[in-house]
Amino acid sequence: MTDSQSPTKTLTNILLVEDNPADIRLTQEAFKEANQNTILHVVRDGAEALEFLRQTGRFTAVPRPDMILLDLNLPKKDGRQVLAEIKKTPDIKRIPIVILTNSKAAEDIRQTYEHHANSYITKPANLDEFMTVIKQIEQFWLSIVQLP
Amino acid sequence: MTQTREPTSPKQASSAEQIAVLTRTVQRLEAELATYKETGAQISRFANQLRTAAEVSKQLSSILELDPLLSEVVTLLKERFELYHVHVYLLDGDDGILRMVAGSGSVGERLRDRRHTIALDTEHSLVARAARDGYTILVDDVSLEPDFMPNPLLPNTRCELAVPLILGRQVLGVLDVQDDRSYRFDQLDLATFSSISGHIATAIQNAYLFEEQKAAERELRRYAERLQSLHQIDQAILTAQSPESIAGKAIECLKTIVPYHRASFTMFDYENSRAHVVSVTSGDETSLMEGDYPLDPNTETLALINKGPIFGALDKLQPILPFFNTLMNGGTRSILIYPLHTHEKLMGTLNLGRDTADAFDESEVTAVGEIAAPLAIAIEQARLYEQVKQHAQVLEEQNLELAQFAYVASHDLQEPLRIVVSYVQLLQRRYGGQFDEDADLFFHYIVDGALRMRDLINGLLDYSYLGRSGSPFAVTNCHDVLAEALANLQVTIEETGAIIHADPLPTLLGDAVQLRQLWQNLISNAIKFSAAQPEVFIGCRNDGQDWLFWVQDNGIGLDLEYAERIFAIFQRLHTLEEYPGTGIGLAICKKIVERHNGRIWVESQPGEGATFYFTLPT
């Protein structure tokens, strides 16, 4: 990341909402390969995700993330609910949300866009493809796109 | 009588002589005068009797019903002719019995109520003899007549006149008049009663005809009512859903022709050994009996019911079927249990009950029987329909569950598989080359196996998705659908240099997305299993009810021994090295064609190319 769009910001905060440790680690590895300036915050379920964003509970000292990677199948509150609640909350609804999931189901795709997901990506099975996808997500949402 | 006069002598006769002659003459004249007087009285009596007879006949002609007619006959005759007793017998030709059907006064009523009869062949009976011979029999003094049968109720009978009632040559009965004066009847009376008997016979015949006509009308009305009931039952059968409601409506319709107070019906479920009783009328003991009962197919009760309808007064039936106790306690006095048979199997009974002692009669049982046959068939059909519906529903649920299961399974299987692939690849990436060559080959096999599994699962997902999804059929232009399929295959076509020939295709009702996939799978197969220069011919023909489509290639072909197998899921004829694939493409094709009510098959010979055919309804 060149950080040319926001020179004052040295570190980018990304919130990963994912329950599977293998997936968490894989995403961390992908970000490690992609960019040194990214801090990946991880929460394991939907309820924690909302607490993190509202900076409540044990998340009073966390930063406001620049982007959210959201899995759909989560314990407690599932990804679809989390998405809907975020997009209803004024302070945080502008944070870009990328759905990163196993599901290819047309219904999931349709429904999440209806709830204003910013993009929907099915996790590729191939590692190289996965690495590329993570890299491109970061590049697109944090470098190419102009956000308010 | 002639008038005669004694001739007088021209000579002067003595005065004494003359007086004697005169006296004789006067006497003769007096006698003649008496005769004249008597004749006059006779004539006036005759006229009187004729008038009475005419009057009686006139009165009778206005009465059309038999019972009132005959009671009027006996009453009128007794009054007008001042008789001791009058009664009428009617002949029942079939039985050869004369039945006393009307009698004057209270004695007559008593005799009639006793159902007094005389057999036609009774030797010593005046009435029987009159009927047998067709002649009037007069007994002037009964004390002198050996055939006279004294009746203790009529002690004063002295003379009796039995006049046959004849119409044409047929004896209808006998008019029997009795008086307490012997020698009461003379020739004039005989003539009068003979004349009256003719009128009575005519009136009786008219009454018979009237009765017949009324009976015919009643029969016609009953027939119409039955037809109406049958029609209503038909209607009920058409509109009713369950066996219960069909039977319920049919029994309700039945009430107009066979009145009852309570009704229910029983269905035998031999499979589960249950008898299911459903009440039609409510709020009585039959509704108390409503419910499920254990059914033992070997009981005597069932055997008894199987033989035919059971009907009659309950107190008489109760000993053979003790369970009727419940009904008796509830107030039912007579019952009719009609067996319902289908295919000679007792499938249930129709049960009617009356609170009154008048039992159901044969004609009512017949009426119920007319309804029982179609009702049994209807109930059986409804039962079968319900069973089929239930089976279909279970099947549908199972299918849905299976599709759901396949979908969820394949969906959830993807995730661990992706993790496996990803981490093996990460291992390979980070540590590749740090082990020996074997290790790198093993890594390759793991990844290859896992990726293949991913393809299979994806295939399964697609296949199961076909069962879950599917748009309603719409007018679909097959030409456009084929164009889309070819566009999706553009890369493959270009890479292999395949030549595609396609006939114009029709427009029909179908699911465009699925039909596109069908074409796509068949064409990509044709290209895949082809010679060096793939050439594919796509065509269609209208086969009357169906469109017949085909995709013909110039490829390796196949042995028809495997023609069925290739359409089953995960079935392959070649190794992965020869031809890659999951073995799911043709299974999907089959499922799509079948959803469109079509058929799919292949014709081929090894090395001669293959032609895949499928039909779609026009």
PDB file of C-alpha atoms in Angstrom, chain B residues 44-311:
ATOM      1  CA  SER B  44    -144.186 -48.956  -7.838  1.00  0.00           C
ATOM      2  CA  ARG B  45    -141.854 -51.076  -5.649  1.00  0.00           C
ATOM      3  CA  PHE B  46    -139.818 -51.987  -8.675  1.00  0.00           C
ATOM      4  CA  ALA B  47    -139.556 -48.339  -9.660  1.00  0.00           C
ATOM      5  CA  ASN B  48    -138.619 -47.490  -6.114  1.00  0.00           C
ATOM      6  CA  GLN B  49    -135.914 -50.137  -5.998  1.00  0.00           C
ATOM      7  CA  LEU B  50    -134.581 -49.023  -9.361  1.00  0.00           C
ATOM      8  CA  ARG B  51    -134.445 -45.467  -8.093  1.00  0.00           C
ATOM      9  CA  THR B  52    -132.624 -46.571  -4.959  1.00  0.00           C
ATOM     10  CA  ALA B  53    -130.255 -48.699  -6.993  1.00  0.00           C
ATOM     11  CA  ALA B  54    -129.542 -45.783  -9.311  1.00  0.00           C
ATOM     12  CA  GLU B  55    -129.023 -43.510  -6.352  1.00  0.00           C
ATOM     13  CA  VAL B  56    -126.641 -45.975  -4.720  1.00  0.00           C
ATOM     14  CA  SER B  57    -124.756 -46.441  -7.968  1.00  0.00           C
ATOM     15  CA  LYS B  58    -124.497 -42.703  -8.442  1.00  0.00           C
ATOM     16  CA  GLN B  59    -123.132 -42.215  -4.964  1.00  0.00           C
ATOM     17  CA  LEU B  60    -120.636 -45.013  -5.411  1.00  0.00           C
ATOM     18  CA  SER B  61    -119.327 -43.696  -8.675  1.00  0.00           C
ATOM     19  CA  SER B  62    -118.018 -40.589  -6.933  1.00  0.00           C
ATOM     20  CA  ILE B  63    -115.822 -42.550  -4.479  1.00  0.00           C
ATOM     21  CA  LEU B  64    -112.441 -43.454  -5.910  1.00  0.00           C
ATOM     22  CA  GLU B  65    -110.748 -45.089  -2.966  1.00  0.00           C
ATOM     23  CA  LEU B  66    -111.531 -48.671  -2.110  1.00  0.00           C
ATOM     24  CA  ASP B  67    -112.007 -48.539   1.651  1.00  0.00           C
ATOM     25  CA  PRO B  68    -114.372 -45.562   1.780  1.00  0.00           C
ATOM     26  CA  LEU B  69    -116.171 -46.982  -1.261  1.00  0.00           C
ATOM     27  CA  LEU B  70    -116.938 -50.339   0.310  1.00  0.00           C
ATOM     28  CA  SER B  71    -117.901 -48.947   3.678  1.00  0.00           C
ATOM     29  CA  GLU B  72    -120.315 -46.652   1.859  1.00  0.00           C
ATOM     30  CA  VAL B  73    -121.680 -49.656  -0.103  1.00  0.00           C
ATOM     31  CA  VAL B  74    -122.536 -51.625   3.014  1.00  0.00           C
ATOM     32  CA  THR B  75    -123.951 -48.640   4.866  1.00  0.00           C
ATOM     33  CA  LEU B  76    -126.102 -47.436   1.975  1.00  0.00           C
ATOM     34  CA  LEU B  77    -127.457 -50.869   1.132  1.00  0.00           C
ATOM     35  CA  LYS B  78    -128.319 -51.626   4.738  1.00  0.00           C
ATOM     36  CA  GLU B  79    -130.182 -48.322   5.106  1.00  0.00           C
ATOM     37  CA  ARG B  80    -132.000 -48.105   1.801  1.00  0.00           C
ATOM     38  CA  PHE B  81    -133.076 -51.730   1.654  1.00  0.00           C
ATOM     39  CA  GLU B  82    -133.655 -52.039   5.378  1.00  0.00           C
ATOM     40  CA  LEU B  83    -131.450 -55.085   5.757  1.00  0.00           C
ATOM     41  CA  TYR B  84    -130.173 -56.897   8.823  1.00  0.00           C
ATOM     42  CA  HIS B  85    -126.587 -57.060   7.696  1.00  0.00           C
ATOM     43  CA  VAL B  86    -124.449 -56.409   4.612  1.00  0.00           C
ATOM     44  CA  HIS B  87    -120.841 -57.206   3.954  1.00  0.00           C
ATOM     45  CA  VAL B  88    -118.422 -57.392   1.069  1.00  0.00           C
ATOM     46  CA  TYR B  89    -115.706 -59.899   0.366  1.00  0.00           C
ATOM     47  CA  LEU B  90    -112.922 -59.261  -2.128  1.00  0.00           C
ATOM     48  CA  LEU B  91    -111.256 -62.128  -3.909  1.00  0.00           C
ATOM     49  CA  ASP B  92    -107.484 -62.316  -3.772  1.00  0.00           C
ATOM     50  CA  GLY B  93    -106.986 -64.378  -6.913  1.00  0.00           C
ATOM     51  CA  ASP B  94    -103.356 -65.201  -6.189  1.00  0.00           C
ATOM     52  CA  ASP B  95    -104.094 -66.762  -2.816  1.00  0.00           C
ATOM     53  CA  GLY B  96    -107.609 -68.024  -3.597  1.00  0.00           C
ATOM     54  CA  ILE B  97    -108.913 -66.278  -0.524  1.00  0.00           C
ATOM     55  CA  LEU B  98    -111.969 -64.136  -0.003  1.00  0.00           C
ATOM     56  CA  ARG B  99    -111.243 -61.353   2.427  1.00  0.00           C
ATOM     57  CA  MET B 100    -113.965 -59.629   4.312  1.00  0.00           C
ATOM     58  CA  VAL B 101    -113.149 -55.975   3.640  1.00  0.00           C
ATOM     59  CA  ALA B 102    -116.280 -54.116   4.697  1.00  0.00           C
ATOM     60  CA  GLY B 103    -119.291 -54.852   6.859  1.00  0.00           C
ATOM     61  CA  SER B 104    -122.207 -52.813   8.078  1.00  0.00           C
ATOM     62  CA  GLY B 105    -122.447 -51.622  11.622  1.00  0.00           C
ATOM     63  CA  SER B 106    -120.232 -52.422  14.563  1.00  0.00           C
ATOM     64  CA  VAL B 107    -120.436 -56.147  13.815  1.00  0.00           C
ATOM     65  CA  GLY B 108    -119.042 -55.456  10.376  1.00  0.00           C
ATOM     66  CA  GLU B 109    -116.176 -53.476  11.858  1.00  0.00           C
ATOM     67  CA  ARG B 110    -115.395 -56.245  14.317  1.00  0.00           C
ATOM     68  CA  LEU B 111    -115.418 -58.867  11.604  1.00  0.00           C
ATOM     69  CA  ARG B 112    -113.177 -56.760   9.398  1.00  0.00           C
ATOM     70  CA  ASP B 113    -110.733 -56.075  12.225  1.00  0.00           C
ATOM     71  CA  ARG B 114    -110.483 -59.813  12.814  1.00  0.00           C
ATOM     72  CA  ARG B 115    -109.415 -60.043   9.177  1.00  0.00           C
ATOM     73  CA  HIS B 116    -112.147 -62.539   8.511  1.00  0.00           C
ATOM     74  CA  THR B 117    -111.409 -64.638   5.407  1.00  0.00           C
ATOM     75  CA  ILE B 118    -112.974 -67.557   3.554  1.00  0.00           C
ATOM     76  CA  ALA B 119    -110.952 -69.835   1.300  1.00  0.00           C
ATOM     77  CA  LEU B 120    -112.359 -69.942  -2.224  1.00  0.00           C
ATOM     78  CA  ASP B 121    -112.508 -73.720  -2.164  1.00  0.00           C
ATOM     79  CA  THR B 122    -114.497 -73.924   1.060  1.00  0.00           C
ATOM     80  CA  GLU B 123    -117.219 -76.403   0.216  1.00  0.00           C
ATOM     81  CA  HIS B 124    -119.963 -75.370   2.618  1.00  0.00           C
ATOM     82  CA  SER B 125    -119.867 -71.629   2.210  1.00  0.00           C
ATOM     83  CA  LEU B 126    -122.489 -69.660   0.363  1.00  0.00           C
ATOM     84  CA  VAL B 127    -120.074 -66.819  -0.239  1.00  0.00           C
ATOM     85  CA  ALA B 128    -117.347 -69.143  -1.562  1.00  0.00           C
ATOM     86  CA  ARG B 129    -119.851 -70.913  -3.763  1.00  0.00           C
ATOM     87  CA  ALA B 130    -121.153 -67.659  -5.225  1.00  0.00           C
ATOM     88  CA  ALA B 131    -117.584 -66.573  -6.009  1.00  0.00           C
ATOM     89  CA  ARG B 132    -116.660 -69.972  -7.400  1.00  0.00           C
ATOM     90  CA  ASP B 133    -119.718 -70.442  -9.620  1.00  0.00           C
ATOM     91  CA  GLY B 134    -120.348 -66.813 -10.537  1.00  0.00           C
ATOM     92  CA  TYR B 135    -124.078 -67.135  -9.734  1.00  0.00           C
ATOM     93  CA  THR B 136    -126.233 -65.463  -7.156  1.00  0.00           C
ATOM     94  CA  ILE B 137    -127.135 -67.800  -4.329  1.00  0.00           C
ATOM     95  CA  LEU B 138    -130.301 -67.245  -2.394  1.00  0.00           C
ATOM     96  CA  VAL B 139    -131.178 -69.044   0.803  1.00  0.00           C
ATOM     97  CA  ASP B 140    -134.785 -68.222   1.792  1.00  0.00           C
ATOM     98  CA  ASP B 141    -134.575 -69.961   5.118  1.00  0.00           C
ATOM     99  CA  VAL B 142    -131.150 -70.564   6.554  1.00  0.00           C
ATOM    100  CA  SER B 143    -132.448 -73.133   8.992  1.00  0.00           C
ATOM    101  CA  LEU B 144    -133.148 -75.390   6.023  1.00  0.00           C
ATOM    102  CA  GLU B 145    -129.769 -74.843   4.322  1.00  0.00           C
ATOM    103  CA  PRO B 146    -126.946 -77.255   5.199  1.00  0.00           C
ATOM    104  CA  ASP B 147    -124.284 -74.911   3.710  1.00  0.00           C
ATOM    105  CA  PHE B 148    -125.209 -72.032   5.941  1.00  0.00           C
ATOM    106  CA  MET B 149    -122.465 -71.174   8.401  1.00  0.00           C
ATOM    107  CA  PRO B 150    -124.023 -69.477  11.434  1.00  0.00           C
ATOM    108  CA  ASN B 151    -122.104 -66.481  12.732  1.00  0.00           C
ATOM    109  CA  PRO B 152    -122.431 -65.923  16.494  1.00  0.00           C
ATOM    110  CA  LEU B 153    -122.127 -62.175  15.889  1.00  0.00           C
ATOM    111  CA  LEU B 154    -125.165 -62.274  13.623  1.00  0.00           C
ATOM    112  CA  PRO B 155    -127.659 -64.430  15.551  1.00  0.00           C
ATOM    113  CA  ASN B 156    -130.795 -63.145  13.802  1.00  0.00           C
ATOM    114  CA  THR B 157    -129.939 -64.044  10.261  1.00  0.00           C
ATOM    115  CA  ARG B 158    -132.835 -65.885   8.669  1.00  0.00           C
ATOM    116  CA  CYS B 159    -132.174 -65.527   5.019  1.00  0.00           C
ATOM    117  CA  GLU B 160    -129.054 -64.771   2.989  1.00  0.00           C
ATOM    118  CA  LEU B 161    -128.258 -63.605  -0.512  1.00  0.00           C
ATOM    119  CA  ALA B 162    -124.694 -63.964  -1.877  1.00  0.00           C
ATOM    120  CA  VAL B 163    -124.247 -61.970  -5.083  1.00  0.00           C
ATOM    121  CA  PRO B 164    -120.962 -62.348  -6.983  1.00  0.00           C
ATOM    122  CA  LEU B 165    -119.342 -59.058  -8.014  1.00  0.00           C
ATOM    123  CA  ILE B 166    -118.465 -59.712 -11.621  1.00  0.00           C
ATOM    124  CA  LEU B 167    -116.833 -57.511 -14.182  1.00  0.00           C
ATOM    125  CA  GLY B 168    -116.662 -59.032 -17.606  1.00  0.00           C
ATOM    126  CA  ARG B 169    -115.768 -62.593 -16.727  1.00  0.00           C
ATOM    127  CA  GLN B 170    -113.765 -61.814 -13.672  1.00  0.00           C
ATOM    128  CA  VAL B 171    -115.117 -62.355 -10.193  1.00  0.00           C
ATOM    129  CA  LEU B 172    -113.865 -59.521  -7.997  1.00  0.00           C
ATOM    130  CA  GLY B 173    -115.657 -60.534  -4.826  1.00  0.00           C
ATOM    131  CA  VAL B 174    -119.003 -61.213  -3.241  1.00  0.00           C
ATOM    132  CA  LEU B 175    -121.740 -58.952  -1.912  1.00  0.00           C
ATOM    133  CA  ASP B 176    -123.385 -60.754   0.973  1.00  0.00           C
ATOM    134  CA  VAL B 177    -126.702 -59.489   2.343  1.00  0.00           C
ATOM    135  CA  GLN B 178    -128.621 -61.020   5.211  1.00  0.00           C
ATOM    136  CA  ASP B 179    -132.008 -60.378   6.728  1.00  0.00           C
ATOM    137  CA  ASP B 180    -133.817 -61.398   9.861  1.00  0.00           C
ATOM    138  CA  ARG B 181    -136.944 -62.384   7.926  1.00  0.00           C
ATOM    139  CA  SER B 182    -137.017 -65.647   6.044  1.00  0.00           C
ATOM    140  CA  TYR B 183    -138.247 -65.506   2.414  1.00  0.00           C
ATOM    141  CA  ARG B 184    -137.418 -61.830   2.433  1.00  0.00           C
ATOM    142  CA  PHE B 185    -135.977 -61.710  -1.105  1.00  0.00           C
ATOM    143  CA  ASP B 186    -138.100 -62.208  -4.202  1.00  0.00           C
ATOM    144  CA  GLN B 187    -137.249 -62.100  -7.897  1.00  0.00           C
ATOM    145  CA  LEU B 188    -137.375 -58.325  -7.916  1.00  0.00           C
ATOM    146  CA  ASP B 189    -134.840 -58.133  -5.117  1.00  0.00           C
ATOM    147  CA  LEU B 190    -132.633 -60.554  -6.960  1.00  0.00           C
ATOM    148  CA  ALA B 191    -132.800 -58.419 -10.074  1.00  0.00           C
ATOM    149  CA  THR B 192    -132.098 -55.253  -8.116  1.00  0.00           C
ATOM    150  CA  PHE B 193    -129.095 -56.621  -6.236  1.00  0.00           C
ATOM    151  CA  SER B 194    -127.779 -58.155  -9.419  1.00  0.00           C
ATOM    152  CA  SER B 195    -127.944 -54.749 -11.059  1.00  0.00           C
ATOM    153  CA  ILE B 196    -126.353 -53.050  -8.049  1.00  0.00           C
ATOM    154  CA  SER B 197    -123.608 -55.666  -7.889  1.00  0.00           C
ATOM    155  CA  GLY B 198    -122.629 -54.737 -11.451  1.00  0.00           C
ATOM    156  CA  HIS B 199    -122.264 -51.123 -10.425  1.00  0.00           C
ATOM    157  CA  ILE B 200    -120.302 -52.088  -7.340  1.00  0.00           C
ATOM    158  CA  ALA B 201    -117.980 -54.271  -9.415  1.00  0.00           C
ATOM    159  CA  THR B 202    -117.342 -51.367 -11.774  1.00  0.00           C
ATOM    160  CA  ALA B 203    -116.709 -49.032  -8.847  1.00  0.00           C
ATOM    161  CA  ILE B 204    -114.307 -51.559  -7.287  1.00  0.00           C
ATOM    162  CA  GLN B 205    -112.489 -51.922 -10.574  1.00  0.00           C
ATOM    163  CA  ASN B 206    -112.214 -48.142 -10.802  1.00  0.00           C
ATOM    164  CA  ALA B 207    -110.891 -48.037  -7.260  1.00  0.00           C
ATOM    165  CA  TYR B 208    -108.357 -50.721  -8.142  1.00  0.00           C
ATOM    166  CA  LEU B 209    -107.248 -48.749 -11.168  1.00  0.00           C
ATOM    167  CA  PHE B 210    -107.104 -45.584  -9.134  1.00  0.00           C
ATOM    168  CA  GLU B 211    -105.023 -47.368  -6.539  1.00  0.00           C
ATOM    169  CA  GLU B 212    -102.734 -48.773  -9.201  1.00  0.00           C
ATOM    170  CA  GLN B 213    -102.335 -45.361 -10.702  1.00  0.00           C
ATOM    171  CA  LYS B 214    -101.607 -43.909  -7.272  1.00  0.00           C
ATOM    172  CA  ALA B 215     -99.134 -46.710  -6.606  1.00  0.00           C
ATOM    173  CA  ALA B 216     -97.488 -46.038  -9.959  1.00  0.00           C
ATOM    174  CA  GLU B 217     -97.319 -42.360  -9.087  1.00  0.00           C
ATOM    175  CA  ARG B 218     -95.876 -43.191  -5.670  1.00  0.00           C
ATOM    176  CA  GLU B 219     -93.358 -45.496  -7.291  1.00  0.00           C
ATOM    177  CA  LEU B 220     -92.483 -42.828  -9.805  1.00  0.00           C
ATOM    178  CA  ARG B 221     -92.098 -40.253  -7.068  1.00  0.00           C
ATOM    179  CA  ARG B 222     -89.965 -42.620  -5.034  1.00  0.00           C
ATOM    180  CA  TYR B 223     -87.922 -43.412  -8.097  1.00  0.00           C
ATOM    181  CA  ALA B 224     -87.451 -39.700  -8.736  1.00  0.00           C
ATOM    182  CA  GLU B 225     -86.491 -39.205  -5.114  1.00  0.00           C
ATOM    183  CA  ARG B 226     -83.992 -42.009  -5.324  1.00  0.00           C
ATOM    184  CA  LEU B 227     -82.574 -40.590  -8.508  1.00  0.00           C
ATOM    185  CA  GLN B 228     -82.391 -37.228  -6.804  1.00  0.00           C
ATOM    186  CA  SER B 229     -80.621 -38.809  -3.836  1.00  0.00           C
ATOM    187  CA  LEU B 230     -78.231 -40.664  -6.076  1.00  0.00           C
ATOM    188  CA  HIS B 231     -77.570 -37.451  -7.919  1.00  0.00           C
ATOM    189  CA  GLN B 232     -76.980 -35.627  -4.645  1.00  0.00           C
ATOM    190  CA  ILE B 233     -74.662 -38.399  -3.575  1.00  0.00           C
ATOM    191  CA  ASP B 234     -72.801 -38.073  -6.853  1.00  0.00           C
ATOM    192  CA  GLN B 235     -72.512 -34.358  -6.231  1.00  0.00           C
ATOM    193  CA  ALA B 236     -71.352 -35.006  -2.694  1.00  0.00           C
ATOM    194  CA  ILE B 237     -68.773 -37.437  -3.979  1.00  0.00           C
ATOM    195  CA  LEU B 238     -67.510 -34.898  -6.474  1.00  0.00           C
ATOM    196  CA  THR B 239     -67.230 -32.086  -3.974  1.00  0.00           C
ATOM    197  CA  ALA B 240     -66.305 -34.003  -0.846  1.00  0.00           C
ATOM    198  CA  GLN B 241     -62.708 -34.470   0.039  1.00  0.00           C
ATOM    199  CA  SER B 242     -62.490 -37.218   2.614  1.00  0.00           C
ATOM    200  CA  PRO B 243     -64.229 -40.592   2.899  1.00  0.00           C
ATOM    201  CA  GLU B 244     -65.882 -39.222   6.055  1.00  0.00           C
ATOM    202  CA  SER B 245     -67.478 -36.274   4.322  1.00  0.00           C
ATOM    203  CA  ILE B 246     -68.606 -38.379   1.355  1.00  0.00           C
ATOM    204  CA  ALA B 247     -70.336 -40.885   3.619  1.00  0.00           C
ATOM    205  CA  GLY B 248     -71.732 -38.083   5.761  1.00  0.00           C
ATOM    206  CA  LYS B 249     -73.305 -36.276   2.834  1.00  0.00           C
ATOM    207  CA  ALA B 250     -74.610 -39.485   1.280  1.00  0.00           C
ATOM    208  CA  ILE B 251     -76.304 -40.506   4.515  1.00  0.00           C
ATOM    209  CA  GLU B 252     -77.839 -37.041   4.845  1.00  0.00           C
ATOM    210  CA  CYS B 253     -79.266 -37.330   1.328  1.00  0.00           C
ATOM    211  CA  LEU B 254     -80.609 -40.775   2.200  1.00  0.00           C
ATOM    212  CA  LYS B 255     -82.851 -39.346   4.923  1.00  0.00           C
ATOM    213  CA  THR B 256     -85.465 -38.178   2.411  1.00  0.00           C
ATOM    214  CA  ILE B 257     -86.134 -41.708   1.154  1.00  0.00           C
ATOM    215  CA  VAL B 258     -85.348 -43.723   4.271  1.00  0.00           C
ATOM    216  CA  PRO B 259     -86.184 -41.699   7.363  1.00  0.00           C
ATOM    217  CA  TYR B 260     -84.033 -42.293  10.447  1.00  0.00           C
ATOM    218  CA  HIS B 261     -83.252 -40.648  13.757  1.00  0.00           C
ATOM    219  CA  ARG B 262     -79.590 -41.469  13.964  1.00  0.00           C
ATOM    220  CA  ALA B 263     -76.945 -42.429  11.495  1.00  0.00           C
ATOM    221  CA  SER B 264     -73.306 -43.286  11.466  1.00  0.00           C
ATOM    222  CA  PHE B 265     -70.925 -45.215   9.362  1.00  0.00           C
ATOM    223  CA  THR B 266     -68.048 -47.509  10.131  1.00  0.00           C
ATOM    224  CA  MET B 267     -64.864 -47.904   8.145  1.00  0.00           C
ATOM    225  CA  PHE B 268     -62.747 -50.987   8.573  1.00  0.00           C
ATOM    226  CA  ASP B 269     -59.019 -50.510   8.447  1.00  0.00           C
ATOM    227  CA  TYR B 270     -57.742 -54.067   8.187  1.00  0.00           C
ATOM    228  CA  GLU B 271     -54.127 -52.959   7.832  1.00  0.00           C
ATOM    229  CA  ASN B 272     -54.129 -51.444  11.279  1.00  0.00           C
ATOM    230  CA  SER B 273     -56.915 -53.643  12.694  1.00  0.00           C
ATOM    231  CA  ARG B 274     -59.088 -50.654  13.537  1.00  0.00           C
ATOM    232  CA  ALA B 275     -62.757 -49.887  13.050  1.00  0.00           C
ATOM    233  CA  HIS B 276     -63.360 -46.209  12.654  1.00  0.00           C
ATOM    234  CA  VAL B 277     -66.873 -45.035  13.582  1.00  0.00           C
ATOM    235  CA  VAL B 278     -68.045 -41.656  12.380  1.00  0.00           C
ATOM    236  CA  SER B 279     -71.383 -40.231  13.463  1.00  0.00           C
ATOM    237  CA  VAL B 280     -73.459 -38.331  10.956  1.00  0.00           C
ATOM    238  CA  THR B 281     -76.195 -37.160  13.284  1.00  0.00           C
ATOM    239  CA  SER B 282     -74.871 -35.491  16.376  1.00  0.00           C
ATOM    240  CA  GLY B 283     -75.605 -35.247  20.034  1.00  0.00           C
ATOM    241  CA  ASP B 284     -76.833 -38.789  20.553  1.00  0.00           C
ATOM    242  CA  GLU B 285     -75.459 -42.168  21.499  1.00  0.00           C
ATOM    243  CA  THR B 286     -74.032 -42.776  18.048  1.00  0.00           C
ATOM    244  CA  SER B 287     -71.730 -39.845  18.668  1.00  0.00           C
ATOM    245  CA  LEU B 288     -70.889 -41.506  21.953  1.00  0.00           C
ATOM    246  CA  MET B 289     -69.860 -44.530  19.954  1.00  0.00           C
ATOM    247  CA  GLU B 290     -67.775 -42.404  17.619  1.00  0.00           C
ATOM    248  CA  GLY B 291     -64.104 -43.236  17.632  1.00  0.00           C
ATOM    249  CA  ASP B 292     -61.596 -45.933  16.901  1.00  0.00           C
ATOM    250  CA  TYR B 293     -62.141 -49.518  17.974  1.00  0.00           C
ATOM    251  CA  PRO B 294     -59.944 -52.542  17.735  1.00  0.00           C
ATOM    252  CA  LEU B 295     -61.019 -54.671  14.821  1.00  0.00           C
ATOM    253  CA  ASP B 296     -60.727 -58.424  14.865  1.00  0.00           C
ATOM    254  CA  PRO B 297     -61.424 -59.583  11.309  1.00  0.00           C
ATOM    255  CA  ASN B 298     -62.367 -63.054  12.527  1.00  0.00           C
ATOM    256  CA  THR B 299     -65.302 -62.153  14.745  1.00  0.00           C
ATOM    257  CA  GLU B 300     -68.752 -63.575  14.140  1.00  0.00           C
ATOM    258  CA  THR B 301     -70.161 -60.070  14.031  1.00  0.00           C
ATOM    259  CA  LEU B 302     -68.083 -59.232  11.019  1.00  0.00           C
ATOM    260  CA  ALA B 303     -68.997 -62.492   9.326  1.00  0.00           C
ATOM    261  CA  LEU B 304     -72.655 -61.746   9.973  1.00  0.00           C
ATOM    262  CA  ILE B 305     -72.428 -58.231   8.564  1.00  0.00           C
ATOM    263  CA  ASN B 306     -70.491 -59.538   5.600  1.00  0.00           C
ATOM    264  CA  LYS B 307     -73.421 -61.785   4.656  1.00  0.00           C
ATOM    265  CA  GLY B 308     -75.851 -58.965   4.066  1.00  0.00           C
ATOM    266  CA  PRO B 309     -77.822 -56.180   5.654  1.00  0.00           C
ATOM    267  CA  ILE B 310     -78.953 -56.614   9.251  1.00  0.00           C
ATOM    268  CA  PHE B 311     -82.220 -54.896  10.055  1.00  0.00           C
TER     269      PHE B 311
END
